[in-house]
């Protein structure tokens, strides 16, 4: 059971979230949800929102959708965005797969998945986000040539990602140099999981895959 929400968290969820919520039901054309955005990006599992909030504020000409079912994390993102949040962000406080399933094909210029739960126990591996079904959804929602960014500090999950994503067939790993493994320079502040990984001395790898033009 999660900890009870504070009054401040509840107020943010009651007052601010309805203004930023992705419209419910039906097929979704993300490019219609933002006024004058040159492209739309999706962050899956934004946790407490460090990376997403930074990207939203750094790129006012890009639309962002963040998915996160952990409701205290949604409140943390809203707190970062302030009482008058920018107009280039929308939040889906639920499972990214249900949003992807109703998204117009090719809608996102980039999809970001930072430090997905590694589910290290063998019997829990099937819960990992990176699997054939989710990759089908990601591949369908990404524009041809679009980016799928994944980071992890779990060596076993890294091996899994490097096997499963290229094997899927819709993605090519864009690793032209050693720099491709490193944290992108515009990533902003460390996410909660990055902070924990660094404190534990676990190096993270950053993988960038490109949606192929033809699968
Ligand atoms: C290990 S945390 C990483 C959080 C954040 N990205 C970071 O780097 O600190 C994984 C997050 O993914 C979220 N998550 C798990 N499955 C998800 C799904 N199917 N759709 C969206 N978010 C999901 C969890 O609630 C959790 O907050």
PDB file of N, CA and C in Angstrom, residues 106-145:
ATOM      1  N   UNK A 106       1.803   6.587 -35.893  1.00  0.00           N
ATOM      2  CA  UNK A 106       2.845   7.530 -36.319  1.00  0.00           C
ATOM      3  C   UNK A 106       2.768   8.903 -35.674  1.00  0.00           C
ATOM      4  N   UNK A 107       2.058   9.028 -34.549  1.00  0.00           N
ATOM      5  CA  UNK A 107       1.795  10.358 -33.996  1.00  0.00           C
ATOM      6  C   UNK A 107       2.977  10.964 -33.234  1.00  0.00           C
ATOM      7  N   UNK A 108       3.799  10.130 -32.589  1.00  0.00           N
ATOM      8  CA  UNK A 108       4.841  10.690 -31.722  1.00  0.00           C
ATOM      9  C   UNK A 108       6.187  10.785 -32.438  1.00  0.00           C
ATOM     10  N   UNK A 109       6.871  11.900 -32.211  1.00  0.00           N
ATOM     11  CA  UNK A 109       8.222  12.058 -32.752  1.00  0.00           C
ATOM     12  C   UNK A 109       9.237  11.324 -31.877  1.00  0.00           C
ATOM     13  N   UNK A 110       8.914  11.132 -30.619  1.00  0.00           N
ATOM     14  CA  UNK A 110       9.824  10.429 -29.706  1.00  0.00           C
ATOM     15  C   UNK A 110       9.021   9.833 -28.552  1.00  0.00           C
ATOM     16  N   UNK A 111       9.485   8.690 -28.081  1.00  0.00           N
ATOM     17  CA  UNK A 111       8.906   8.054 -26.890  1.00  0.00           C
ATOM     18  C   UNK A 111      10.069   7.749 -25.947  1.00  0.00           C
ATOM     19  N   UNK A 112       9.901   8.146 -24.688  1.00  0.00           N
ATOM     20  CA  UNK A 112      10.990   8.058 -23.708  1.00  0.00           C
ATOM     21  C   UNK A 112      10.568   7.137 -22.567  1.00  0.00           C
ATOM     22  N   UNK A 113      11.445   6.224 -22.215  1.00  0.00           N
ATOM     23  CA  UNK A 113      11.180   5.255 -21.140  1.00  0.00           C
ATOM     24  C   UNK A 113      12.432   5.224 -20.264  1.00  0.00           C
ATOM     25  N   UNK A 114      12.405   5.951 -19.159  1.00  0.00           N
ATOM     26  CA  UNK A 114      13.604   6.056 -18.327  1.00  0.00           C
ATOM     27  C   UNK A 114      13.491   5.154 -17.106  1.00  0.00           C
ATOM     28  N   UNK A 115      14.414   4.286 -16.958  1.00  0.00           N
ATOM     29  CA  UNK A 115      14.506   3.404 -15.783  1.00  0.00           C
ATOM     30  C   UNK A 115      13.196   2.657 -15.520  1.00  0.00           C
ATOM     31  N   UNK A 116      12.709   1.913 -16.519  1.00  0.00           N
ATOM     32  CA  UNK A 116      11.505   1.097 -16.276  1.00  0.00           C
ATOM     33  C   UNK A 116      11.787   0.075 -15.178  1.00  0.00           C
ATOM     34  N   UNK A 117      10.745  -0.302 -14.456  1.00  0.00           N
ATOM     35  CA  UNK A 117      10.915  -1.289 -13.370  1.00  0.00           C
ATOM     36  C   UNK A 117      11.617  -2.526 -13.923  1.00  0.00           C
ATOM     37  N   UNK A 118      12.734  -2.953 -13.320  1.00  0.00           N
ATOM     38  CA  UNK A 118      13.518  -4.050 -13.916  1.00  0.00           C
ATOM     39  C   UNK A 118      12.959  -5.438 -13.633  1.00  0.00           C
ATOM     40  N   UNK A 119      12.098  -5.573 -12.619  1.00  0.00           N
ATOM     41  CA  UNK A 119      11.518  -6.891 -12.275  1.00  0.00           C
ATOM     42  C   UNK A 119      12.606  -7.962 -12.334  1.00  0.00           C
ATOM     43  N   UNK A 120      13.555  -7.924 -11.385  1.00  0.00           N
ATOM     44  CA  UNK A 120      14.708  -8.824 -11.456  1.00  0.00           C
ATOM     45  C   UNK A 120      14.387 -10.297 -11.214  1.00  0.00           C
ATOM     46  N   UNK A 121      13.308 -10.600 -10.469  1.00  0.00           N
ATOM     47  CA  UNK A 121      13.019 -12.025 -10.195  1.00  0.00           C
ATOM     48  C   UNK A 121      12.522 -12.697 -11.461  1.00  0.00           C
ATOM     49  N   UNK A 122      13.000 -13.918 -11.665  1.00  0.00           N
ATOM     50  CA  UNK A 122      12.665 -14.656 -12.886  1.00  0.00           C
ATOM     51  C   UNK A 122      11.158 -14.758 -13.101  1.00  0.00           C
ATOM     52  N   UNK A 123      10.429 -15.018 -12.021  1.00  0.00           N
ATOM     53  CA  UNK A 123       8.980 -15.230 -12.179  1.00  0.00           C
ATOM     54  C   UNK A 123       8.227 -13.924 -12.469  1.00  0.00           C
ATOM     55  N   UNK A 124       8.909 -12.773 -12.314  1.00  0.00           N
ATOM     56  CA  UNK A 124       8.258 -11.490 -12.583  1.00  0.00           C
ATOM     57  C   UNK A 124       8.665 -10.890 -13.930  1.00  0.00           C
ATOM     58  N   UNK A 125       9.554 -11.566 -14.643  1.00  0.00           N
ATOM     59  CA  UNK A 125      10.107 -10.977 -15.882  1.00  0.00           C
ATOM     60  C   UNK A 125       9.020 -10.602 -16.895  1.00  0.00           C
ATOM     61  N   UNK A 126       7.922 -11.353 -16.870  1.00  0.00           N
ATOM     62  CA  UNK A 126       6.880 -11.067 -17.862  1.00  0.00           C
ATOM     63  C   UNK A 126       6.207  -9.706 -17.615  1.00  0.00           C
ATOM     64  N   UNK A 127       6.472  -9.107 -16.441  1.00  0.00           N
ATOM     65  CA  UNK A 127       5.896  -7.781 -16.150  1.00  0.00           C
ATOM     66  C   UNK A 127       6.726  -6.649 -16.759  1.00  0.00           C
ATOM     67  N   UNK A 128       7.900  -6.965 -17.268  1.00  0.00           N
ATOM     68  CA  UNK A 128       8.745  -5.894 -17.827  1.00  0.00           C
ATOM     69  C   UNK A 128       8.027  -5.161 -18.956  1.00  0.00           C
ATOM     70  N   UNK A 129       8.206  -3.848 -18.993  1.00  0.00           N
ATOM     71  CA  UNK A 129       7.529  -3.075 -20.047  1.00  0.00           C
ATOM     72  C   UNK A 129       8.022  -3.489 -21.426  1.00  0.00           C
ATOM     73  N   UNK A 130       9.331  -3.737 -21.523  1.00  0.00           N
ATOM     74  CA  UNK A 130       9.870  -4.112 -22.835  1.00  0.00           C
ATOM     75  C   UNK A 130       9.522  -5.566 -23.115  1.00  0.00           C
ATOM     76  N   UNK A 131       8.545  -5.732 -23.966  1.00  0.00           N
ATOM     77  CA  UNK A 131       8.168  -7.067 -24.461  1.00  0.00           C
ATOM     78  C   UNK A 131       7.530  -6.858 -25.835  1.00  0.00           C
ATOM     79  N   UNK A 132       7.261  -7.940 -26.496  1.00  0.00           N
ATOM     80  CA  UNK A 132       6.767  -7.866 -27.885  1.00  0.00           C
ATOM     81  C   UNK A 132       5.477  -7.015 -27.991  1.00  0.00           C
ATOM     82  N   UNK A 133       4.552  -7.206 -27.040  1.00  0.00           N
ATOM     83  CA  UNK A 133       3.259  -6.513 -27.117  1.00  0.00           C
ATOM     84  C   UNK A 133       3.445  -5.000 -26.977  1.00  0.00           C
ATOM     85  N   UNK A 134       4.228  -4.582 -25.976  1.00  0.00           N
ATOM     86  CA  UNK A 134       4.437  -3.131 -25.798  1.00  0.00           C
ATOM     87  C   UNK A 134       5.237  -2.560 -26.960  1.00  0.00           C
ATOM     88  N   UNK A 135       6.206  -3.343 -27.463  1.00  0.00           N
ATOM     89  CA  UNK A 135       7.004  -2.828 -28.586  1.00  0.00           C
ATOM     90  C   UNK A 135       6.133  -2.649 -29.828  1.00  0.00           C
ATOM     91  N   UNK A 136       5.146  -3.518 -30.030  1.00  0.00           N
ATOM     92  CA  UNK A 136       4.201  -3.325 -31.145  1.00  0.00           C
ATOM     93  C   UNK A 136       3.492  -1.968 -30.991  1.00  0.00           C
ATOM     94  N   UNK A 137       3.073  -1.678 -29.754  1.00  0.00           N
ATOM     95  CA  UNK A 137       2.342  -0.425 -29.507  1.00  0.00           C
ATOM     96  C   UNK A 137       3.256   0.794 -29.717  1.00  0.00           C
ATOM     97  N   UNK A 138       4.489   0.689 -29.210  1.00  0.00           N
ATOM     98  CA  UNK A 138       5.449   1.790 -29.360  1.00  0.00           C
ATOM     99  C   UNK A 138       5.761   2.000 -30.849  1.00  0.00           C
ATOM    100  N   UNK A 139       5.997   0.900 -31.556  1.00  0.00           N
ATOM    101  CA  UNK A 139       6.344   0.998 -32.982  1.00  0.00           C
ATOM    102  C   UNK A 139       5.209   1.649 -33.767  1.00  0.00           C
ATOM    103  N   UNK A 140       3.967   1.281 -33.433  1.00  0.00           N
ATOM    104  CA  UNK A 140       2.828   1.829 -34.174  1.00  0.00           C
ATOM    105  C   UNK A 140       2.650   3.318 -33.899  1.00  0.00           C
ATOM    106  N   UNK A 141       2.903   3.745 -32.663  1.00  0.00           N
ATOM    107  CA  UNK A 141       2.643   5.143 -32.290  1.00  0.00           C
ATOM    108  C   UNK A 141       3.770   6.085 -32.687  1.00  0.00           C
ATOM    109  N   UNK A 142       4.949   5.531 -33.031  1.00  0.00           N
ATOM    110  CA  UNK A 142       6.088   6.390 -33.400  1.00  0.00           C
ATOM    111  C   UNK A 142       6.048   6.729 -34.888  1.00  0.00           C
ATOM    112  N   UNK A 143       6.407   7.948 -35.206  1.00  0.00           N
ATOM    113  CA  UNK A 143       6.538   8.335 -36.611  1.00  0.00           C
ATOM    114  C   UNK A 143       7.738   7.598 -37.217  1.00  0.00           C
ATOM    115  N   UNK A 144       7.701   7.274 -38.512  1.00  0.00           N
ATOM    116  CA  UNK A 144       8.895   6.695 -39.140  1.00  0.00           C
ATOM    117  C   UNK A 144      10.087   7.630 -38.910  1.00  0.00           C
ATOM    118  N   UNK A 145      11.211   7.052 -38.473  1.00  0.00           N
ATOM    119  CA  UNK A 145      12.378   7.886 -38.157  1.00  0.00           C
ATOM    120  C   UNK A 145      12.332   8.449 -36.742  1.00  0.00           C
TER     121      UNK A 145
END
